Coordinates of C-alpha atoms and ligand atoms in Angstrom, one line a residue:
M1 CA 49.8 -51.0 -99.4
H2 CA 50.9 -54.2 -97.1
S3 CA 51.1 -53.5 -93.6
F4 CA 52.7 -54.8 -90.4
R5 CA 52.4 -54.9 -86.9
I6 CA 55.2 -53.6 -84.2
A7 CA 54.6 -54.6 -80.8
C8 CA 54.9 -51.6 -78.6
T9 CA 56.0 -50.9 -75.5
V10 CA 54.1 -49.3 -72.4
K11 CA 56.9 -47.0 -70.4
W12 CA 57.0 -44.8 -68.0
Q13 CA 56.8 -41.5 -68.8
V14 CA 59.3 -38.6 -67.2
N15 CA 56.7 -36.9 -66.5
A16 CA 54.5 -40.1 -65.3
F17 CA 52.4 -39.9 -68.3
I18 CA 51.0 -42.9 -68.8
L19 CA 51.4 -43.6 -72.7
V20 CA 50.1 -46.2 -75.2
V21 CA 51.5 -46.7 -77.8
L22 CA 50.0 -48.9 -81.4
I23 CA 52.2 -49.1 -84.2
D24 CA 50.5 -50.2 -87.2
A25 CA 51.9 -51.3 -90.9
T26 CA 51.8 -48.2 -91.6
I27 CA 50.2 -45.2 -88.8
C28 CA 51.0 -45.9 -86.1
Q29 CA 48.9 -44.8 -82.9
I30 CA 51.1 -43.2 -80.0
R31 CA 49.4 -41.4 -76.9
Y32 CA 50.6 -38.2 -75.2
S33 CA 49.4 -35.7 -72.3
V34 CA 50.6 -32.7 -71.2
P35 CA 49.2 -30.5 -69.2
E36 CA 48.7 -26.5 -71.1
E37 CA 50.5 -23.4 -70.5
M38 CA 53.4 -25.2 -70.7
R39 CA 56.3 -23.4 -70.6
K40 CA 57.8 -23.4 -75.0
G41 CA 60.0 -26.7 -75.5
S42 CA 59.1 -28.3 -72.7
F43 CA 59.1 -32.0 -73.6
V44 CA 56.1 -33.5 -74.4
G45 CA 56.9 -37.3 -75.6
N46 CA 61.0 -38.6 -77.8
V47 CA 58.8 -40.3 -80.7
A48 CA 61.8 -41.9 -81.8
E49 CA 61.8 -44.3 -78.4
D50 CA 58.5 -44.3 -78.5
L51 CA 57.7 -45.4 -82.0
G52 CA 61.9 -47.5 -82.3
I53 CA 63.4 -44.7 -84.9
D54 CA 66.9 -44.4 -84.8
A55 CA 67.0 -40.1 -84.2
K56 CA 69.3 -40.9 -87.7
R57 CA 66.1 -41.9 -89.7
L58 CA 64.1 -38.8 -88.5
K59 CA 66.9 -37.0 -89.8
S60 CA 67.2 -38.6 -93.1
G61 CA 63.3 -39.2 -93.7
G62 CA 63.2 -34.8 -92.8
A63 CA 60.5 -35.7 -90.0
R64 CA 58.0 -33.0 -89.9
I65 CA 54.3 -32.6 -87.2
V66 CA 51.8 -31.9 -89.6
I67 CA 48.8 -30.1 -87.0
S68 CA 45.6 -30.0 -89.3
D69 CA 44.9 -26.7 -88.0
S70 CA 48.4 -25.5 -89.1
S71 CA 48.9 -24.5 -85.2
E72 CA 52.5 -25.3 -84.1
Y73 CA 51.4 -26.4 -80.8
I74 CA 53.9 -29.2 -81.2
R75 CA 57.4 -28.8 -82.7
L76 CA 59.0 -31.7 -82.8
D77 CA 62.9 -31.9 -82.1
V78 CA 64.7 -33.0 -85.1
D79 CA 68.0 -34.4 -83.6
K80 CA 66.6 -35.8 -80.1
G81 CA 63.8 -37.2 -81.4
N82 CA 61.2 -35.2 -79.1
L83 CA 58.0 -33.7 -79.4
V84 CA 58.1 -30.0 -77.6
V85 CA 55.6 -28.5 -76.9
G86 CA 56.1 -25.4 -79.4
E87 CA 53.4 -22.3 -78.4
R88 CA 51.5 -22.1 -75.3
I89 CA 48.2 -24.6 -75.2
D90 CA 44.7 -23.1 -73.6
R91 CA 43.4 -26.0 -73.5
E92 CA 39.9 -24.3 -73.0
Q93 CA 40.1 -22.1 -75.9
L94 CA 41.3 -25.6 -77.3
C95 CA 38.5 -27.5 -76.3
G96 CA 36.4 -24.6 -74.5
Q97 CA 34.1 -27.9 -71.9
T98 CA 34.8 -30.3 -73.9
S99 CA 36.9 -33.7 -71.1
P100 CA 39.5 -34.8 -73.0
C101 CA 40.9 -31.8 -75.0
S102 CA 43.4 -33.8 -77.5
L103 CA 45.5 -32.4 -79.7
N104 CA 45.6 -34.8 -83.2
L105 CA 49.3 -35.0 -85.7
E106 CA 50.6 -36.3 -88.0
M107 CA 54.4 -37.8 -88.1
I108 CA 55.5 -37.9 -91.7
M109 CA 59.0 -39.1 -92.8
T110 CA 59.6 -39.6 -95.8
N111 CA 62.5 -42.1 -97.7
P112 CA 60.4 -44.5 -97.5
I113 CA 57.4 -42.7 -96.2
Q114 CA 56.4 -43.8 -93.1
L115 CA 52.9 -42.4 -91.5
H116 CA 53.0 -41.9 -87.3
S117 CA 49.7 -40.3 -86.0
V118 CA 50.7 -39.2 -83.0
V119 CA 47.6 -38.0 -79.7
V120 CA 48.5 -35.3 -77.3
E121 CA 46.2 -35.4 -74.3
V122 CA 46.0 -31.7 -73.0
L123 CA 45.4 -31.5 -69.8
D124 CA 43.4 -29.1 -67.6
V125 CA 46.0 -27.3 -65.2
N126 CA 43.9 -24.9 -62.2
D127 CA 44.4 -22.1 -64.7
N128 CA 40.5 -20.0 -64.2
A129 CA 38.9 -18.6 -61.3
P130 CA 35.0 -19.6 -60.7
A131 CA 33.6 -15.9 -62.1
F132 CA 30.9 -14.1 -61.6
Q133 CA 28.8 -12.5 -64.6
E134 CA 29.1 -9.3 -61.7
K135 CA 31.4 -9.0 -59.5
E136 CA 28.1 -6.0 -57.0
M137 CA 24.4 -6.2 -57.5
H138 CA 21.8 -4.4 -55.5
L139 CA 18.8 -6.1 -54.3
E140 CA 16.0 -5.0 -51.7
I141 CA 13.9 -6.7 -49.6
L142 CA 10.8 -6.0 -47.8
E143 CA 11.0 -6.6 -44.2
S144 CA 8.1 -8.6 -43.6
A145 CA 9.8 -11.1 -46.6
L146 CA 8.6 -14.7 -44.5
P147 CA 12.4 -17.0 -43.9
G148 CA 12.7 -19.2 -46.0
T149 CA 12.0 -16.7 -48.9
E150 CA 13.9 -17.1 -52.4
I151 CA 16.0 -13.5 -53.0
L152 CA 17.9 -14.7 -55.6
Q153 CA 19.1 -17.4 -58.2
V154 CA 22.6 -17.5 -59.5
S155 CA 25.8 -18.9 -60.8
A156 CA 29.4 -18.0 -61.5
T157 CA 31.5 -19.8 -64.1
D158 CA 34.5 -21.4 -64.0
P159 CA 35.6 -22.5 -67.5
D160 CA 38.5 -25.5 -66.4
V161 CA 36.9 -28.8 -66.2
G162 CA 36.9 -32.2 -63.6
I163 CA 37.8 -31.3 -60.5
N164 CA 40.0 -28.2 -61.5
A165 CA 35.9 -26.5 -63.0
L166 CA 33.1 -25.4 -60.1
H167 CA 32.9 -26.9 -57.1
G168 CA 30.6 -24.3 -55.0
Y169 CA 29.2 -22.3 -53.4
T170 CA 30.0 -20.2 -49.7
I171 CA 28.0 -17.6 -48.5
H172 CA 28.7 -14.7 -46.1
P173 CA 28.2 -12.9 -43.3
K174 CA 25.1 -16.1 -42.2
T175 CA 23.2 -14.1 -39.7
H176 CA 20.3 -13.7 -42.2
F177 CA 20.9 -15.5 -45.4
N178 CA 21.5 -19.3 -46.4
I179 CA 22.2 -20.1 -49.9
K180 CA 20.8 -23.4 -51.2
V181 CA 23.4 -25.3 -53.9
S182 CA 21.7 -27.5 -56.4
S183 CA 23.0 -28.1 -59.6
S184 CA 20.8 -27.8 -63.5
P185 CA 20.1 -30.1 -65.3
N186 CA 23.2 -30.3 -67.2
G187 CA 25.5 -30.1 -63.8
H188 CA 26.1 -26.6 -63.3
K189 CA 26.2 -25.6 -59.9
Y190 CA 23.9 -22.8 -59.0
A191 CA 23.0 -21.1 -55.8
Q192 CA 19.3 -20.3 -54.2
L193 CA 20.4 -17.5 -51.7
Y194 CA 17.3 -17.2 -49.2
L195 CA 16.7 -15.5 -45.9
S196 CA 17.1 -17.5 -42.5
E197 CA 16.3 -15.4 -40.0
P198 CA 14.1 -12.8 -40.2
L199 CA 14.9 -8.9 -40.8
D200 CA 14.5 -5.6 -39.4
R201 CA 15.3 -2.6 -41.2
E202 CA 15.3 -0.5 -38.0
K203 CA 18.1 -2.4 -36.9
E204 CA 19.6 -3.3 -40.5
G205 CA 18.8 -1.4 -43.2
K206 CA 21.0 -2.1 -45.6
L207 CA 22.9 -6.0 -45.6
L208 CA 26.5 -6.3 -47.7
L209 CA 26.4 -10.5 -48.3
T210 CA 29.9 -11.9 -50.1
L211 CA 28.3 -14.5 -51.9
T212 CA 32.4 -17.3 -52.5
A213 CA 32.2 -19.4 -55.6
V214 CA 35.0 -22.0 -55.6
D215 CA 36.7 -25.1 -57.9
G216 CA 37.9 -28.1 -56.8
G217 CA 42.0 -27.4 -57.8
E218 CA 44.9 -27.5 -55.8
P219 CA 45.4 -24.7 -55.4
Q220 CA 41.5 -24.1 -55.1
R221 CA 40.6 -20.8 -57.1
S222 CA 37.8 -18.7 -55.7
G223 CA 35.6 -15.5 -57.2
T224 CA 33.2 -13.3 -55.7
L225 CA 29.9 -11.7 -56.3
K226 CA 29.4 -9.0 -53.5
I227 CA 25.6 -8.2 -53.3
H228 CA 24.4 -5.3 -51.8
I229 CA 20.9 -5.7 -50.0
T230 CA 18.4 -3.6 -49.2
V231 CA 15.5 -3.5 -46.7
R232 CA 12.7 -2.6 -47.6
D233 CA 10.4 -0.2 -44.8
T234 CA 7.5 -2.1 -43.8
N235 CA 4.9 -0.3 -41.2
D236 CA 5.8 -2.4 -37.9
N237 CA 7.3 0.1 -35.7
A238 CA 3.8 3.0 -34.2
P239 CA 5.7 6.3 -33.2
V240 CA 6.8 6.4 -29.6
F241 CA 6.2 9.8 -27.3
M242 CA 9.0 10.9 -26.8
Q243 CA 7.9 11.4 -22.8
S244 CA 4.8 9.1 -21.8
I245 CA 3.6 12.4 -20.0
F246 CA 3.7 15.6 -21.2
K247 CA 3.1 18.7 -18.6
A248 CA 3.2 21.5 -19.1
S249 CA 1.5 24.5 -17.5
V250 CA 0.2 27.8 -18.8
K251 CA -0.6 30.8 -17.4
E252 CA -4.6 31.8 -17.8
N253 CA -5.1 34.7 -20.0
V254 CA -1.9 34.6 -23.1
P255 CA -3.2 35.2 -25.5
R256 CA -4.1 33.2 -28.8
G257 CA -1.1 31.7 -30.1
T258 CA 1.2 31.0 -26.8
L259 CA 2.8 28.0 -27.2
V260 CA 1.6 25.7 -24.5
V261 CA 3.1 22.6 -24.8
R262 CA 5.2 20.8 -28.2
F263 CA 4.1 16.9 -28.3
S264 CA 7.9 14.9 -30.6
A265 CA 7.4 11.1 -31.1
T266 CA 9.2 9.5 -33.6
D267 CA 8.6 6.0 -35.6
A268 CA 11.3 3.9 -36.2
D269 CA 9.6 3.7 -40.1
E270 CA 10.9 5.6 -43.1
G271 CA 9.0 7.4 -45.6
I272 CA 5.3 7.6 -44.9
N273 CA 5.1 4.2 -42.4
G274 CA 7.7 6.7 -40.3
H275 CA 5.8 9.6 -40.7
V276 CA 4.0 11.7 -37.9
T277 CA 0.7 13.7 -37.8
Y278 CA -0.9 14.6 -34.1
H279 CA -4.3 15.0 -33.5
F280 CA -6.2 15.2 -29.9
N281 CA -7.0 11.7 -28.8
R282 CA -11.0 12.3 -26.7
M283 CA -12.6 15.5 -26.7
S284 CA -15.1 16.1 -23.7
G285 CA -16.3 19.5 -23.4
N286 CA -14.1 22.8 -25.0
F287 CA -11.2 22.0 -25.0
A288 CA -10.8 22.9 -29.4
E289 CA -12.3 26.0 -28.4
L290 CA -8.5 26.3 -26.1
F291 CA -6.6 24.9 -27.9
R292 CA -5.0 24.2 -31.0
L293 CA -2.7 21.4 -31.0
D294 CA -0.6 21.6 -35.8
E295 CA -1.5 18.6 -36.9
N296 CA 2.9 18.2 -38.4
T297 CA 4.7 20.7 -35.7
G298 CA 2.6 19.1 -32.6
D299 CA 2.6 22.2 -30.8
L300 CA -0.4 23.0 -28.0
T301 CA -1.3 26.5 -28.9
V302 CA -4.5 28.2 -27.1
T303 CA -7.2 29.8 -29.2
G304 CA -8.9 30.4 -26.6
I305 CA -9.4 32.5 -23.3
I306 CA -8.1 30.0 -20.7
D307 CA -10.1 30.9 -17.5
Y308 CA -8.0 29.8 -14.0
E309 CA -12.0 30.3 -11.9
E310 CA -13.5 27.9 -14.2
N311 CA -11.0 25.4 -14.9
K312 CA -7.7 25.1 -12.6
L313 CA -6.9 21.9 -14.8
Y314 CA -6.9 19.6 -18.3
E315 CA -6.2 16.2 -19.8
I316 CA -5.8 16.7 -22.8
G317 CA -5.6 13.2 -24.7
V318 CA -3.4 12.9 -28.0
Q319 CA -3.3 10.5 -30.3
A320 CA 0.2 10.5 -32.7
K321 CA -0.6 8.4 -36.1
D322 CA 2.0 7.3 -38.9
Q323 CA 0.7 7.5 -42.4
G324 CA 0.4 3.4 -42.3
G325 CA -1.9 3.4 -39.9
Q326 CA -0.2 3.0 -36.8
S327 CA -0.7 5.1 -33.4
T328 CA 0.6 5.7 -29.6
S329 CA -1.5 8.2 -27.3
T330 CA -0.4 10.2 -25.1
N331 CA -1.5 12.9 -22.2
V332 CA -0.7 16.3 -21.6
I333 CA -1.8 17.6 -18.6
I334 CA -2.7 21.4 -17.9
E335 CA -2.3 23.2 -15.3
V336 CA -4.2 26.5 -15.1
I337 CA -1.7 29.3 -13.5
D338 CA -3.5 31.8 -11.2
V339 CA -2.9 35.4 -12.3
N340 CA -4.5 38.3 -10.3
D341 CA -8.0 39.4 -13.2
N342 CA -10.2 39.2 -9.9
P343 CA -11.6 42.2 -7.2
P344 CA -12.9 41.7 -4.3
L345 CA -16.2 42.0 -4.4
I346 CA -18.7 42.6 -1.3
T347 CA -21.2 41.9 -0.3
L348 CA -23.5 43.0 2.3
T349 CA -25.2 40.4 3.9
S350 CA -26.3 42.3 6.6
F351 CA -26.8 45.6 7.3
S352 CA -29.5 48.4 8.8
N353 CA -30.3 51.4 7.5
A354 CA -30.5 52.7 10.6
I355 CA -29.0 52.5 14.3
A356 CA -30.3 54.5 17.7
E357 CA -27.3 57.3 19.1
D358 CA -27.1 56.0 22.4
S359 CA -26.2 52.7 21.2
S360 CA -23.3 51.4 23.1
S361 CA -20.0 50.7 21.3
G362 CA -19.5 47.5 20.1
T363 CA -23.0 47.8 18.9
T364 CA -23.6 45.9 15.1
V365 CA -23.9 48.0 12.3
A366 CA -23.5 45.5 9.6
I367 CA -22.3 42.3 8.2
I368 CA -20.0 41.7 5.3
N369 CA -18.6 38.5 3.4
V370 CA -15.6 39.8 1.3
K371 CA -14.7 37.6 -2.0
D372 CA -11.8 37.1 -4.3
L373 CA -12.1 34.3 -7.3
D374 CA -8.4 34.2 -7.9
S375 CA -6.4 32.4 -5.4
G376 CA -3.8 31.4 -2.9
K377 CA -2.3 35.6 -2.8
N378 CA -3.8 36.5 -5.5
G379 CA -7.9 36.0 -3.9
K380 CA -6.0 37.2 -0.1
V381 CA -8.2 40.3 1.0
D382 CA -7.5 42.6 3.4
C383 CA -10.6 44.6 3.8
S384 CA -11.1 48.5 6.4
V385 CA -13.6 51.6 6.9
N386 CA -12.7 54.9 6.3
S387 CA -10.6 55.8 9.3
N388 CA -12.5 59.5 11.9
I389 CA -15.4 57.9 11.4
P390 CA -17.5 56.0 15.6
F391 CA -16.9 52.6 13.4
A392 CA -14.1 49.9 13.7
I393 CA -14.4 46.0 11.5
H394 CA -13.4 42.6 12.2
S395 CA -13.0 39.4 11.3
S396 CA -15.2 36.7 12.4
L397 CA -15.6 34.5 10.2
K398 CA -13.4 33.5 7.2
N399 CA -14.6 36.2 4.7
Y400 CA -16.8 37.6 7.2
Y401 CA -16.8 40.7 8.9
T402 CA -18.0 43.2 11.3
L403 CA -19.0 46.4 11.2
V404 CA -19.5 48.3 14.7
T405 CA -19.6 51.2 16.4
N406 CA -16.4 52.3 18.6
G407 CA -17.3 55.7 19.7
V408 CA -20.0 57.8 20.3
L409 CA -23.0 58.8 18.2
D410 CA -24.7 61.8 18.0
R411 CA -27.8 62.1 15.6
E412 CA -27.7 65.6 15.9
R413 CA -24.4 66.8 14.7
N414 CA -23.3 63.4 12.2
P415 CA -27.2 62.3 11.2
V416 CA -26.1 59.9 8.2
Y417 CA -23.0 58.4 8.7
N418 CA -21.2 57.2 4.2
I419 CA -19.3 53.5 5.2
T420 CA -16.9 52.3 3.2
F421 CA -15.5 49.4 3.1
S422 CA -12.6 49.0 1.4
A423 CA -11.2 45.6 -0.4
V424 CA -7.4 44.8 -1.4
D425 CA -6.3 41.7 -2.3
E426 CA -2.2 40.9 -2.3
G427 CA -1.8 40.4 -5.3
S428 CA 0.4 41.7 -7.7
P429 CA -0.7 44.7 -8.6
P430 CA -3.1 44.2 -6.5
L431 CA -6.7 44.6 -7.1
S432 CA -8.9 46.1 -4.7
T433 CA -12.5 47.6 -4.1
N434 CA -15.3 49.9 -2.6
K435 CA -18.3 49.7 -0.8
T436 CA -20.4 52.0 0.8
I437 CA -23.2 52.2 2.7
T438 CA -25.1 54.9 4.5
L439 CA -26.0 54.4 7.8
R440 CA -28.3 57.0 9.8
I441 CA -28.1 57.6 13.3
A442 CA -31.5 57.5 14.6
D443 CA -33.2 59.7 17.0
V444 CA -33.0 59.6 20.7
N445 CA -34.4 62.3 22.9
D446 CA -32.1 63.6 24.7
N447 CA -32.2 67.2 23.6
A448 CA -34.7 69.4 26.2
P449 CA -36.6 71.9 24.1
I450 CA -34.7 75.3 24.5
F451 CA -36.5 78.3 24.7
E452 CA -34.2 81.5 21.3
H453 CA -34.9 83.9 23.9
S454 CA -34.4 84.1 27.8
Y455 CA -36.1 86.6 28.7
Y456 CA -38.4 88.7 26.6
E457 CA -40.6 91.3 27.0
A458 CA -43.2 93.4 25.5
S459 CA -45.2 95.9 26.5
V460 CA -49.4 96.3 26.0
M461 CA -51.7 99.1 25.8
E462 CA -53.9 99.7 28.8
N463 CA -58.4 98.5 27.9
N464 CA -56.7 95.9 25.1
S465 CA -59.2 93.9 24.4
P466 CA -59.2 90.4 25.8
G467 CA -57.9 88.0 23.5
L468 CA -54.7 90.5 22.5
S469 CA -51.9 88.7 21.2
V470 CA -49.6 89.9 23.0
F471 CA -45.8 88.5 21.4
S472 CA -45.2 84.7 21.1
V473 CA -42.0 82.7 22.2
K474 CA -40.8 80.5 20.6
A475 CA -38.5 77.5 21.5
R476 CA -36.6 74.7 19.5
D477 CA -36.0 71.0 20.4
S478 CA -32.7 70.2 17.9
D479 CA -33.7 65.6 18.4
S480 CA -36.2 65.0 15.7
G481 CA -39.9 63.3 15.0
Q482 CA -41.8 63.3 18.2
N483 CA -38.0 64.4 20.1
A484 CA -38.4 68.4 18.5
R485 CA -41.7 68.5 19.3
V486 CA -42.2 71.1 21.2
S487 CA -45.2 72.3 23.2
Y488 CA -45.8 75.3 25.1
L489 CA -47.1 75.8 28.8
L490 CA -47.4 78.2 31.7
I491 CA -45.6 77.8 35.3
D492 CA -47.9 78.0 37.3
T493 CA -47.7 81.9 39.5
E494 CA -49.4 84.3 40.7
L495 CA -50.1 87.9 40.2
N496 CA -51.4 90.7 42.4
G497 CA -53.1 87.5 44.3
S498 CA -54.5 86.0 40.9
P499 CA -53.0 83.0 38.9
I500 CA -51.3 84.0 35.4
S501 CA -54.0 82.5 34.1
T502 CA -56.4 84.6 34.2
Y503 CA -54.4 87.1 32.6
I504 CA -52.7 85.3 30.0
S505 CA -52.7 82.3 28.1
V506 CA -49.5 80.4 25.8
N507 CA -51.0 78.5 22.8
A508 CA -49.1 75.0 23.6
E509 CA -48.7 75.0 19.3
S510 CA -47.1 78.7 18.9
G511 CA -46.1 79.8 21.9
V512 CA -48.7 82.6 21.1
I513 CA -48.8 84.6 24.2
Q514 CA -52.4 85.8 24.5
A515 CA -54.5 88.8 26.7
L516 CA -57.3 87.1 28.3
R517 CA -58.5 90.4 30.0
S518 CA -58.5 94.1 29.1
F519 CA -55.9 96.5 31.5
D520 CA -55.6 99.2 33.3
Y521 CA -52.8 101.2 33.7
E522 CA -53.9 102.2 36.6
Ligands
NAG1 C1 -22.9 60.6 2.0 O1 -23.0 60.2 0.7 C2 -23.8 61.7 -0.3 C3 -23.8 60.6 -1.3 O2 -22.6 60.6 -2.6 C4 -23.9 62.6 -0.5 O3 -25.6 63.1 -1.0 C5 -23.6 63.4 1.6 O4 -23.3 64.0 0.7 C6 -22.7 61.4 2.0 N1 -22.6 62.5 3.2 C7 -22.3 62.4 4.1 C8 -22.4 62.4 5.6 O5 -21.1 62.7 3.6

């Protein structure tokens, strides 16, 4: 075997790829390049011309192409001496990430035997877009996460090589997250997603990010990954009352269970962080006995007896708590509405049991005080006394009434008066109270004694014994006591020249008339 060299020429091919031809005595190596994915029959190189072989020699020598793996990527057009694409060439399938990607062929001719080595470099075209392993993913992040926190590392792959390979990443939108692009030791670019601005679940609970991977080809290709972010709640909101101050009113004496006011607070957090319960804040006095606060509904109801006369206003502090330890307070002012549940009260402040019957009209008999614990009309009282008696009442000071005489009194006709005071309030329905006093009329000696008969006649037997009771007289006096005590006296007259007192005497006490001498009829 002897070899010889042929000088090789450098030529510009139609498709502008540089061609280098080296020819050995027996083996001449030619290099061509062809983009992947060319149509079947596409021109690769004129092997006859480049090797300086006459086209006829190709034919007569039965030139053929042998590819090591017996594929048919490259065919020889013997008539024209051209190498053409025989079947679809996919660089990525053929070489993966190996670059450059070459097909090693041999062109064999016989008569005489000639062997030429042809290397066809398959050039990458940007026929692959970067792609993420998944198209979508779901993440959860605590809303309290600090800016700078790394959320995720992710990468896309692009089987193309060189400039057509993965070039970089972009994120959209950039409101809360951003990315940092880094390279792994083997040069693969990956994106680090990190938090750039604080999150607020209450404002934005879900976010959708689009991470785009781009290659450097022309035109550029890209692949996207949708990242669904759920912001997890932290207890960063306290409950908020719907009103800053609650006002309510309740009638006194309402039955147990009556709703007074319903508290309502909202908490922007979720779950237990947003679950609000209600509690009394400060419990001074007897609130707990009077009111109940439902922890869950916020209903404040009556549990005891609400008495306007005892307390007209309640101010109760209420706290709304979430289950994560945040709380807010408010106050309710409960006004108690009066109900006419108290009758007037009459008190005798001054009273003399008796009054002289000759008292002049207008004499004060008694002073009374009238009270009603209710308020407003319910506590406004009108007072009167029974009619048909010689008494009247006058309102003097506020709540005081004076009972005076306003007619002629006569003990002998009406020794006693039952005087009934009647107090009525203006409530609806009205309540009233009566009080009766018994007034005695004191006697005045305004009546003279009166004999039962204006004329008495009696007979007596003569020769009577002196000292004989002849008869008795009786006088009555309608006054009482001493004023009614009657004593009898003889009016000094003469009978037959002698004073009458020599004939008879009258017992001052008993009115018995006695003979003082023996009478002689003759
Ligand atoms: C006064 O009231 C008393 C007790 O109810 C009664 O006994 C009496 O008869 C009454 N007197 C007059 C004058 O109404």
